[in-house]
């Protein structure tokens, strides 16, 4: 019976659906995983197999699936109203959530602008920064600086400040130009010397650019502490702080894209807190609703906000919005999510679990093809290499990451690789026992694929 249902869904999936970031020609020749339900840190497919959600359903999930408090928040709001617009009016949960976000975000961020995905929160950040300078009469400050290998989402503005060739190159002529500076990737550093010398060289590169061009730069956008989609690359200590100081010194706005790092993922509520940085604009999404509904937000300071105030005729208004901006169901579940952070002492839990994972990962270094292990909180990337000594990468065509994650799935753990980097991003509330079982699977999957006997 289950198998017949599966067969039917599988053929409809093949007939009607086009999946994101997926080569459909390969995909339709394989048996698709079709999720039926979830409970806590596990997902169950329609055939009744169970899997750990080792990638938090692509970096979103916080407490787990089917969490009673979160379900209840949606049910309760649903009895009142599912949606009403924020264009010129307000609704209850959107106000309360905005207050909460200002309360928990880095000090100095005072205003919340909602949208519905990480990419839209970035579009908003870009337009806000750009229009800010126009509104105060500095028209020449109109270009953006981003980091090499950066990822900020898939809409055209976000892609314009993105720099992953595989995803972005095809659209080159559609994009507005942005200036790319080197990300401090110490494992594959373009600069030589001691760690301190390398970091200094990366900082100097940004300062050199600012000295020359700050007059024409609106903002620098960065994924704070961890560059995610490029392979979970953790910044060296002090780098973010140094970049923030340069932005202040040269009057360049700092946009911190916390879509991946926000809401406890790196151990702090926001990664910027790790270096005591308040950006001019902060974007967040993913974990905001605990992984339940698509709500994102762009937070900013009074300095930016006030530049948009003026008489009606001046047209300094921020002409931007989305149909579902400030959706009450989404805001209600986000509030319940943040409430659960408190009642379960989740940030403390993340600290404990992150230390546990760090210990467990030591053993992975024994594997012949594990080149680099990177971790910040519960954001982990394990880079596989041909040779540990030369750091030579596996060829893209070998699909080594795909093979390892396929094996992990057979063993009961879902994750998704970034090229040759195996991503491990469990829900923040995962218990020690769950983490142990997940990491055992991951270890065996890597070993089975890269060291077959
Ligand atoms: C995922 C991600 C985005 C895009 O978010 P979507 O909700 O997928 O549009 C933007 N920035 C960063 C850093 C991300 O990790």
Short mmCIF file of C-alpha atoms and ligand atoms in Angstrom, two decimals:
data_model
loop_
_atom_site.label_atom_id
_atom_site.label_comp_id
_atom_site.label_asym_id
_atom_site.label_seq_id
_atom_site.Cartn_x
_atom_site.Cartn_y
_atom_site.Cartn_z
CA UNK A 1 0.00 0.00 0.00
CA UNK A 2 2.68 2.46 1.05
CA UNK A 3 4.69 1.41 -1.94
CA UNK A 4 1.80 2.13 -4.32
CA UNK A 5 1.31 5.58 -2.86
CA UNK A 6 5.02 6.16 -3.26
CA UNK A 7 4.98 5.03 -6.87
CA UNK A 8 2.12 7.34 -7.71
CA UNK A 9 3.68 10.37 -6.02
CA UNK A 10 7.02 9.56 -7.54
CA UNK A 11 5.63 9.60 -11.05
CA UNK A 12 3.73 12.84 -10.42
CA UNK A 13 6.85 14.38 -8.94
CA UNK A 14 8.66 13.52 -12.13
CA UNK A 15 5.85 14.80 -14.32
CA UNK A 16 5.02 18.11 -12.65
CA UNK A 17 7.85 19.40 -10.45
CA UNK A 18 10.99 21.34 -11.26
CA UNK A 19 13.30 21.26 -8.25
CA UNK A 20 15.68 24.05 -7.18
CA UNK A 21 19.44 23.63 -7.67
CA UNK A 22 18.79 20.25 -9.26
CA UNK A 23 19.88 18.72 -12.56
CA UNK A 24 16.49 17.29 -13.40
CA UNK A 25 17.87 14.87 -16.01
CA UNK A 26 19.74 13.04 -13.26
CA UNK A 27 17.05 13.50 -10.68
CA UNK A 28 14.19 11.90 -12.62
CA UNK A 29 16.23 8.76 -13.09
CA UNK A 30 16.52 8.22 -9.38
CA UNK A 31 13.99 7.22 -6.76
CA UNK A 32 13.04 10.50 -5.09
CA UNK A 33 12.91 10.96 -1.37
CA UNK A 34 9.36 12.07 -0.56
CA UNK A 35 8.85 13.34 2.96
CA UNK A 36 5.58 12.58 4.64
CA UNK A 37 6.06 13.99 8.12
CA UNK A 38 8.54 15.01 10.75
CA UNK A 39 9.01 14.77 14.49
CA UNK A 40 11.70 16.58 16.44
CA UNK A 41 15.04 16.07 14.67
CA UNK A 42 13.75 13.40 12.31
CA UNK A 43 11.96 13.33 8.98
CA UNK A 44 9.97 10.35 7.73
CA UNK A 45 9.34 9.46 4.09
CA UNK A 46 6.13 8.07 2.65
CA UNK A 47 7.66 4.58 2.71
CA UNK A 48 8.12 4.82 6.46
CA UNK A 49 11.93 5.25 6.49
CA UNK A 50 13.31 7.67 9.06
CA UNK A 51 16.18 10.11 8.71
CA UNK A 52 17.95 12.63 10.88
CA UNK A 53 17.59 16.12 9.47
CA UNK A 54 21.34 16.75 9.49
CA UNK A 55 21.10 19.94 7.45
CA UNK A 56 18.08 21.49 9.22
CA UNK A 57 16.09 21.37 5.96
CA UNK A 58 18.73 23.60 4.33
CA UNK A 59 19.87 25.57 7.36
CA UNK A 60 16.47 26.63 8.70
CA UNK A 61 15.33 24.38 11.44
CA UNK A 62 15.90 25.32 15.06
CA UNK A 63 13.98 23.18 17.56
CA UNK A 64 13.00 20.33 15.29
CA UNK A 65 9.88 19.38 13.37
CA UNK A 66 6.31 19.31 14.56
CA UNK A 67 7.05 21.20 17.76
CA UNK A 68 3.82 21.60 19.82
CA UNK A 69 4.50 25.20 20.90
CA UNK A 70 5.13 26.31 17.33
CA UNK A 71 2.16 24.41 15.93
CA UNK A 72 -0.01 25.97 18.60
CA UNK A 73 1.17 29.52 17.79
CA UNK A 74 0.09 29.07 14.18
CA UNK A 75 -3.23 27.49 15.15
CA UNK A 76 -3.98 30.30 17.53
CA UNK A 77 -3.20 33.03 15.01
CA UNK A 78 -5.16 31.14 12.36
CA UNK A 79 -8.31 31.54 14.43
CA UNK A 80 -7.83 35.32 14.19
CA UNK A 81 -6.53 36.18 10.73
CA UNK A 82 -4.12 34.43 8.34
CA UNK A 83 -2.97 37.51 6.51
CA UNK A 84 -3.51 41.24 6.25
CA UNK A 85 -1.22 43.74 4.55
CA UNK A 86 1.46 45.97 6.09
CA UNK A 87 1.02 48.54 3.32
CA UNK A 88 -0.25 51.46 5.32
CA UNK A 89 -1.65 49.35 8.17
CA UNK A 90 -0.35 46.93 10.77
CA UNK A 91 -1.21 43.61 12.38
CA UNK A 92 -0.61 42.39 15.91
CA UNK A 93 2.14 39.75 15.53
CA UNK A 94 4.20 41.87 13.11
CA UNK A 95 4.40 44.67 15.71
CA UNK A 96 5.31 42.38 18.58
CA UNK A 97 7.90 40.53 16.53
CA UNK A 98 9.52 43.79 15.40
CA UNK A 99 9.85 44.84 19.04
CA UNK A 100 11.39 41.48 19.89
CA UNK A 101 13.85 41.61 16.98
CA UNK A 102 15.07 45.06 18.01
CA UNK A 103 15.46 43.78 21.56
CA UNK A 104 17.61 40.75 20.65
CA UNK A 105 19.64 42.16 17.77
CA UNK A 106 22.93 44.09 18.10
CA UNK A 107 22.42 47.38 19.92
CA UNK A 108 21.69 50.28 17.59
CA UNK A 109 19.46 48.41 15.15
CA UNK A 110 16.09 50.06 15.70
CA UNK A 111 13.82 49.42 12.71
CA UNK A 112 12.50 46.25 11.13
CA UNK A 113 11.46 45.87 7.49
CA UNK A 114 9.87 42.50 6.69
CA UNK A 115 9.97 40.34 3.61
CA UNK A 116 9.64 36.67 2.80
CA UNK A 117 13.03 35.15 2.01
CA UNK A 118 16.70 35.67 2.62
CA UNK A 119 17.12 36.89 -0.94
CA UNK A 120 14.41 39.54 -0.56
CA UNK A 121 15.89 40.71 2.74
CA UNK A 122 19.14 41.27 0.83
CA UNK A 123 17.39 43.09 -2.05
CA UNK A 124 15.91 45.39 0.55
CA UNK A 125 19.30 45.96 2.20
CA UNK A 126 20.84 46.86 -1.15
CA UNK A 127 18.06 49.26 -2.14
CA UNK A 128 18.02 50.81 1.33
CA UNK A 129 21.77 51.45 1.28
CA UNK A 130 21.65 52.81 -2.24
CA UNK A 131 18.71 55.11 -1.61
CA UNK A 132 20.13 56.24 1.71
CA UNK A 133 23.00 57.97 -0.05
CA UNK A 134 20.68 59.46 -2.68
CA UNK A 135 18.32 60.76 -0.03
CA UNK A 136 21.13 62.63 1.67
CA UNK A 137 22.42 63.96 -1.64
CA UNK A 138 25.51 61.78 -2.04
CA UNK A 139 24.64 60.38 -5.43
CA UNK A 140 28.20 59.32 -6.17
CA UNK A 141 28.16 56.66 -3.45
CA UNK A 142 26.45 54.06 -5.60
CA UNK A 143 28.54 50.89 -5.83
CA UNK A 144 28.71 47.79 -3.65
CA UNK A 145 31.62 45.78 -2.34
CA UNK A 146 31.23 42.10 -1.71
CA UNK A 147 33.47 39.15 -0.86
CA UNK A 148 34.74 36.65 -3.39
CA UNK A 149 32.69 33.42 -3.22
CA UNK A 150 29.90 35.27 -1.38
CA UNK A 151 26.33 34.03 -1.53
CA UNK A 152 23.38 36.28 -0.73
CA UNK A 153 20.45 34.59 -2.47
CA UNK A 154 19.20 33.99 -5.99
CA UNK A 155 17.29 37.09 -7.07
CA UNK A 156 19.09 39.40 -9.47
CA UNK A 157 20.16 42.04 -6.96
CA UNK A 158 21.37 39.40 -4.52
CA UNK A 159 23.20 37.63 -7.34
CA UNK A 160 24.84 40.94 -8.29
CA UNK A 161 26.55 40.95 -4.89
CA UNK A 162 27.15 37.20 -5.10
CA UNK A 163 30.35 35.69 -6.37
CA UNK A 164 30.04 31.95 -6.82
CA UNK A 165 30.81 31.40 -10.50
CA UNK A 166 28.96 28.11 -10.72
CA UNK A 167 25.68 29.74 -9.71
CA UNK A 168 26.18 33.28 -10.91
CA UNK A 169 28.32 33.43 -14.05
CA UNK A 170 25.51 32.62 -16.47
CA UNK A 171 23.69 35.83 -15.52
CA UNK A 172 26.70 38.13 -15.72
CA UNK A 173 25.24 40.54 -18.24
CA UNK A 174 22.04 40.93 -16.24
CA UNK A 175 23.81 42.05 -13.08
CA UNK A 176 24.87 45.42 -11.75
CA UNK A 177 28.63 45.49 -11.25
CA UNK A 178 30.05 45.03 -7.75
CA UNK A 179 33.60 45.08 -6.46
CA UNK A 180 34.87 41.76 -5.10
CA UNK A 181 37.47 41.60 -2.37
CA UNK A 182 39.19 38.45 -1.11
CA UNK A 183 37.56 36.55 1.73
CA UNK A 184 40.01 35.52 4.46
CA UNK A 185 40.02 31.82 3.63
CA UNK A 186 43.09 30.69 5.53
CA UNK A 187 43.06 27.04 4.46
CA UNK A 188 43.45 28.12 0.86
CA UNK A 189 44.96 31.53 1.43
CA UNK A 190 46.05 33.76 -1.42
CA UNK A 191 48.45 35.51 0.95
CA UNK A 192 51.40 33.86 2.62
CA UNK A 193 53.07 34.11 5.98
CA UNK A 194 51.92 33.52 9.53
CA UNK A 195 48.23 33.57 10.33
CA UNK A 196 48.53 37.12 11.66
CA UNK A 197 50.31 38.24 8.49
CA UNK A 198 47.68 36.67 6.28
CA UNK A 199 44.83 38.30 8.20
CA UNK A 200 46.61 41.66 8.04
CA UNK A 201 47.02 41.27 4.28
CA UNK A 202 43.31 40.56 3.80
CA UNK A 203 42.39 43.61 5.87
CA UNK A 204 44.88 45.75 3.98
CA UNK A 205 43.28 44.72 0.70
CA UNK A 206 39.96 46.21 1.85
CA UNK A 207 41.60 49.35 3.19
CA UNK A 208 43.46 49.81 -0.09
CA UNK A 209 40.18 49.69 -1.94
CA UNK A 210 38.51 52.13 0.47
CA UNK A 211 41.40 54.61 0.24
CA UNK A 212 41.01 54.63 -3.50
CA UNK A 213 37.25 54.37 -3.93
CA UNK A 214 35.24 54.93 -0.74
CA UNK A 215 33.75 58.07 -2.31
CA UNK A 216 31.91 55.90 -4.77
CA UNK A 217 31.05 53.01 -2.44
CA UNK A 218 27.59 52.75 -0.88
CA UNK A 219 28.13 49.64 1.22
CA UNK A 220 30.11 46.49 1.85
CA UNK A 221 28.06 43.34 2.26
CA UNK A 222 29.41 40.37 4.18
CA UNK A 223 28.35 37.05 5.68
CA UNK A 224 29.61 37.64 9.22
CA UNK A 225 31.82 34.99 10.91
CA UNK A 226 30.90 32.23 8.47
CA UNK A 227 30.76 32.40 4.68
CA UNK A 228 28.17 29.71 4.17
CA UNK A 229 27.43 28.57 0.63
CA UNK A 230 31.08 28.85 -0.45
CA UNK A 231 31.84 25.92 1.88
CA UNK A 232 31.27 26.94 5.52
CA UNK A 233 34.40 29.04 5.72
CA UNK A 234 34.98 30.50 9.17
CA UNK A 235 36.63 33.92 9.45
CA UNK A 236 39.70 34.33 11.62
CA UNK A 237 39.09 36.17 14.88
CA UNK A 238 39.25 39.92 14.58
CA UNK A 239 38.58 40.14 10.86
CA UNK A 240 34.95 41.22 11.09
CA UNK A 241 35.78 43.82 13.71
CA UNK A 242 38.56 45.20 11.52
CA UNK A 243 36.26 45.44 8.50
CA UNK A 244 33.63 47.19 10.60
CA UNK A 245 36.21 49.72 11.77
CA UNK A 246 37.29 50.38 8.20
CA UNK A 247 33.65 50.90 7.19
CA UNK A 248 33.27 53.49 9.95
CA UNK A 249 36.56 55.19 9.13
CA UNK A 250 35.80 55.50 5.40
CA UNK A 251 32.05 56.07 5.73
CA UNK A 252 30.97 52.92 3.94
CA UNK A 253 27.79 51.23 5.17
CA UNK A 254 28.17 47.70 6.49
CA UNK A 255 25.50 45.18 5.54
CA UNK A 256 25.73 41.99 7.59
CA UNK A 257 23.88 39.13 5.92
CA UNK A 258 22.87 36.98 8.88
CA UNK A 259 20.36 34.92 6.93
CA UNK A 260 22.37 31.76 7.65
CA UNK A 261 24.19 32.77 10.83
CA UNK A 262 21.32 34.46 12.67
CA UNK A 263 19.21 32.97 15.46
CA UNK A 264 21.81 31.01 17.35
CA UNK A 265 23.41 29.10 14.51
CA UNK A 266 26.95 30.17 15.47
CA UNK A 267 26.24 30.09 19.20
CA UNK A 268 25.27 33.75 19.63
CA UNK A 269 21.83 35.07 18.72
CA UNK A 270 23.60 36.92 15.88
CA UNK A 271 27.12 36.21 14.64
CA UNK A 272 27.98 39.95 14.71
CA UNK A 273 27.86 39.78 18.51
CA UNK A 274 30.97 37.60 18.47
CA UNK A 275 32.99 40.67 17.52
CA UNK A 276 30.78 43.26 19.12
CA UNK A 277 29.75 44.67 15.76
CA UNK A 278 26.55 46.59 14.99
CA UNK A 279 26.20 46.77 11.22
CA UNK A 280 24.23 49.56 9.55
CA UNK A 281 21.92 46.98 8.04
CA UNK A 282 21.35 43.38 9.10
CA UNK A 283 19.45 40.80 7.07
CA UNK A 284 17.95 37.66 8.55
CA UNK A 285 15.59 34.87 7.56
CA UNK A 286 16.08 31.11 7.69
CA UNK A 287 15.88 30.35 11.43
CA UNK A 288 13.62 33.32 12.22
CA UNK A 289 10.47 31.20 12.20
CA UNK A 290 12.21 28.11 13.54
CA UNK A 291 12.11 26.73 10.02
CA UNK A 292 8.32 26.87 9.80
CA UNK A 293 7.25 29.67 7.47
CA UNK A 294 8.90 32.08 5.02
CA UNK A 295 9.51 35.29 6.95
CA UNK A 296 12.65 37.41 6.63
CA UNK A 297 13.63 40.80 7.96
CA UNK A 298 16.02 43.64 7.25
CA UNK A 299 16.98 45.62 10.34
CA UNK A 300 18.56 49.04 10.32
CA UNK A 301 19.61 52.00 12.41
CA UNK A 302 17.85 55.28 13.00
CA UNK A 303 20.52 56.98 10.91
CA UNK A 304 19.37 55.09 7.80
CA UNK A 305 15.68 55.23 8.68
CA UNK A 306 15.66 58.97 9.25
CA UNK A 307 17.17 59.66 5.83
CA UNK A 308 13.93 58.33 4.35
CA UNK A 309 11.77 60.82 6.25
CA UNK A 310 10.65 63.90 4.40
CA UNK A 311 7.65 65.71 3.06
CA UNK A 312 5.42 63.64 0.79
CA UNK A 313 6.53 65.62 -2.27
CA UNK A 314 10.21 64.94 -1.67
CA UNK A 315 9.65 61.27 -2.58
CA UNK A 316 12.18 59.94 -0.12
CA UNK A 317 9.81 57.08 0.67
CA UNK A 318 11.17 53.55 0.51
CA UNK A 319 9.10 52.27 -2.38
CA UNK A 320 9.40 48.59 -1.67
CA UNK A 321 7.11 45.84 -0.39
CA UNK A 322 5.88 42.32 -0.99
CA UNK A 323 2.35 40.93 -0.93
CA UNK A 324 3.03 38.88 2.17
CA UNK A 325 5.22 41.40 4.03
CA UNK A 326 4.65 40.95 7.76
CA UNK A 327 2.48 37.85 7.40
CA UNK A 328 0.73 37.30 10.75
CA UNK A 329 1.02 33.49 10.74
CA UNK A 330 4.73 33.74 10.06
CA UNK A 331 5.28 36.47 12.65
CA UNK A 332 3.28 34.53 15.24
CA UNK A 333 5.38 31.41 14.82
CA UNK A 334 8.57 33.52 14.84
CA UNK A 335 7.51 34.94 18.21
CA UNK A 336 6.86 31.45 19.56
CA UNK A 337 10.22 30.34 18.19
CA UNK A 338 12.04 33.14 20.03
CA UNK A 339 10.05 32.41 23.16
CA UNK A 340 11.26 28.80 23.02
CA UNK A 341 14.86 30.04 22.80
CA UNK A 342 14.27 31.43 26.29
CA UNK A 343 12.33 28.62 27.89
CA UNK A 344 14.74 25.93 26.64
CA UNK A 345 17.91 28.03 27.25
CA UNK A 346 18.76 27.21 23.68
CA UNK A 347 21.85 29.41 23.27
CA UNK A 348 23.44 27.73 26.27
CA UNK A 349 22.52 24.36 24.82
CA UNK A 350 24.16 25.29 21.49
CA UNK A 351 27.37 26.16 23.32
CA UNK A 352 27.42 22.76 25.05
CA UNK A 353 26.53 20.81 21.93
CA UNK A 354 29.02 22.73 19.78
CA UNK A 355 31.81 21.79 22.18
CA UNK A 356 30.65 18.17 22.10
CA UNK A 357 30.71 18.20 18.29
CA UNK A 358 34.15 19.77 18.23
CA UNK A 359 35.46 16.88 20.32
CA UNK A 360 33.77 14.29 18.17
CA UNK A 361 35.13 15.82 14.97
CA UNK A 362 38.74 15.28 16.04
CA UNK A 363 38.40 11.64 15.01
CA UNK A 364 37.44 12.70 11.48
CA UNK A 365 41.01 13.89 10.98
CA UNK A 366 42.06 10.22 10.87
CA UNK A 367 40.21 9.84 7.58
CA UNK A 368 42.60 9.98 4.64
CA UNK A 369 40.61 12.46 2.59
CA UNK A 370 39.43 14.90 5.22
CA UNK A 371 41.44 18.04 4.47
CA UNK A 372 39.89 20.71 6.64
CA UNK A 373 37.22 20.73 9.34
CA UNK A 374 35.53 24.08 9.93
CA UNK A 375 33.07 24.87 12.66
CA UNK A 376 31.33 27.81 14.23
CA UNK A 377 28.59 26.77 16.64
CA UNK A 378 26.36 24.31 14.83
CA UNK A 379 27.62 25.25 11.38
CA UNK A 380 30.08 22.62 10.27
CA UNK A 381 31.86 21.99 6.98
CA UNK A 382 34.16 19.05 6.30
CA UNK A 383 36.26 19.58 3.19
CA UNK A 384 37.31 16.44 1.35
CA UNK A 385 40.55 16.52 -0.63
CA UNK A 386 42.50 14.14 -2.88
CA UNK A 387 45.57 14.65 -0.77
CA UNK A 388 45.88 16.16 2.68
CA UNK A 389 49.42 17.34 1.96
CA UNK A 390 48.91 19.07 -1.37
CA UNK A 391 45.28 20.00 -0.52
CA UNK A 392 44.46 19.03 -4.07
CA UNK A 393 40.70 19.12 -4.59
CA UNK A 394 38.59 16.29 -5.91
CA UNK A 395 37.50 17.04 -9.46
CA UNK A 396 33.97 18.43 -9.63
CA UNK A 397 32.93 15.60 -11.96
CA UNK A 398 33.75 13.03 -9.31
CA UNK A 399 30.78 14.31 -7.28
CA UNK A 400 32.48 13.18 -4.13
CA UNK A 401 30.21 15.28 -1.92
CA UNK A 402 27.11 13.95 -3.62
CA UNK A 403 28.28 10.36 -3.16
CA UNK A 404 29.01 10.83 0.53
CA UNK A 405 25.64 12.41 1.24
CA UNK A 406 23.89 9.69 -0.73
CA UNK A 407 25.61 7.12 1.46
CA UNK A 408 24.65 9.11 4.56
CA UNK A 409 21.04 9.02 3.44
CA UNK A 410 21.18 5.23 3.13
CA UNK A 411 22.49 5.18 6.68
CA UNK A 412 19.72 7.47 7.94
CA UNK A 413 21.03 11.04 7.79
CA UNK A 414 19.99 13.79 5.40
CA UNK A 415 22.41 16.49 4.39
CA UNK A 416 23.46 18.31 1.23
CA UNK A 417 27.03 18.97 0.15
CA UNK A 418 28.59 22.16 -1.16
CA UNK A 419 30.91 20.75 -3.82
CA UNK A 420 33.56 18.79 -1.93
CA UNK A 421 32.44 20.11 1.42
CA UNK A 422 30.15 17.95 3.53
CA UNK A 423 27.77 20.19 5.46
CA UNK A 424 26.60 19.28 8.93
CA UNK A 425 24.00 21.66 10.34
CA UNK A 426 21.70 19.86 12.74
CA UNK A 427 18.73 21.59 14.37
CA UNK A 428 19.98 23.65 17.33
CA UNK A 429 17.94 21.64 19.81
CA UNK A 430 19.52 18.31 18.83
CA UNK A 431 20.46 16.27 21.89
CA UNK A 432 23.89 14.84 22.57
CA UNK A 433 22.69 11.34 21.74
CA UNK A 434 21.16 12.48 18.46
CA UNK A 435 24.35 14.32 17.54
CA UNK A 436 26.40 11.23 18.34
CA UNK A 437 24.26 9.08 16.06
CA UNK A 438 24.36 11.67 13.29
CA UNK A 439 28.14 12.03 13.44
CA UNK A 440 28.65 8.26 13.48
CA UNK A 441 26.66 8.06 10.25
CA UNK A 442 28.60 10.93 8.74
CA UNK A 443 31.92 9.35 9.65
CA UNK A 444 30.91 6.02 8.16
CA UNK A 445 29.57 7.64 5.02
CA UNK A 446 32.82 9.53 4.42
CA UNK A 447 34.86 6.46 5.15
CA UNK A 448 32.72 4.14 2.98
CA UNK A 449 32.98 6.44 -0.05
CA UNK A 450 36.53 7.81 0.21
CA UNK A 451 38.27 4.74 1.62
CA UNK A 452 36.45 1.74 0.16
CA UNK A 453 38.21 -1.50 1.05
C1 LIG B 1 20.31 31.11 2.30
C2 LIG B 1 20.97 32.42 2.26
C3 LIG B 1 20.37 33.50 1.58
C4 LIG B 1 19.12 33.35 0.77
O1 LIG B 1 18.01 33.03 1.53
P1 LIG B 1 16.69 32.46 0.81
O2 LIG B 1 15.68 32.39 1.90
O3 LIG B 1 17.07 31.10 0.29
O4 LIG B 1 16.35 33.39 -0.28
C5 LIG B 1 20.99 34.73 1.66
N1 LIG B 1 22.13 34.90 2.34
C6 LIG B 1 22.74 33.88 2.98
C7 LIG B 1 23.99 34.14 3.73
C8 LIG B 1 22.19 32.61 2.95
O5 LIG B 1 22.81 31.59 3.54
#
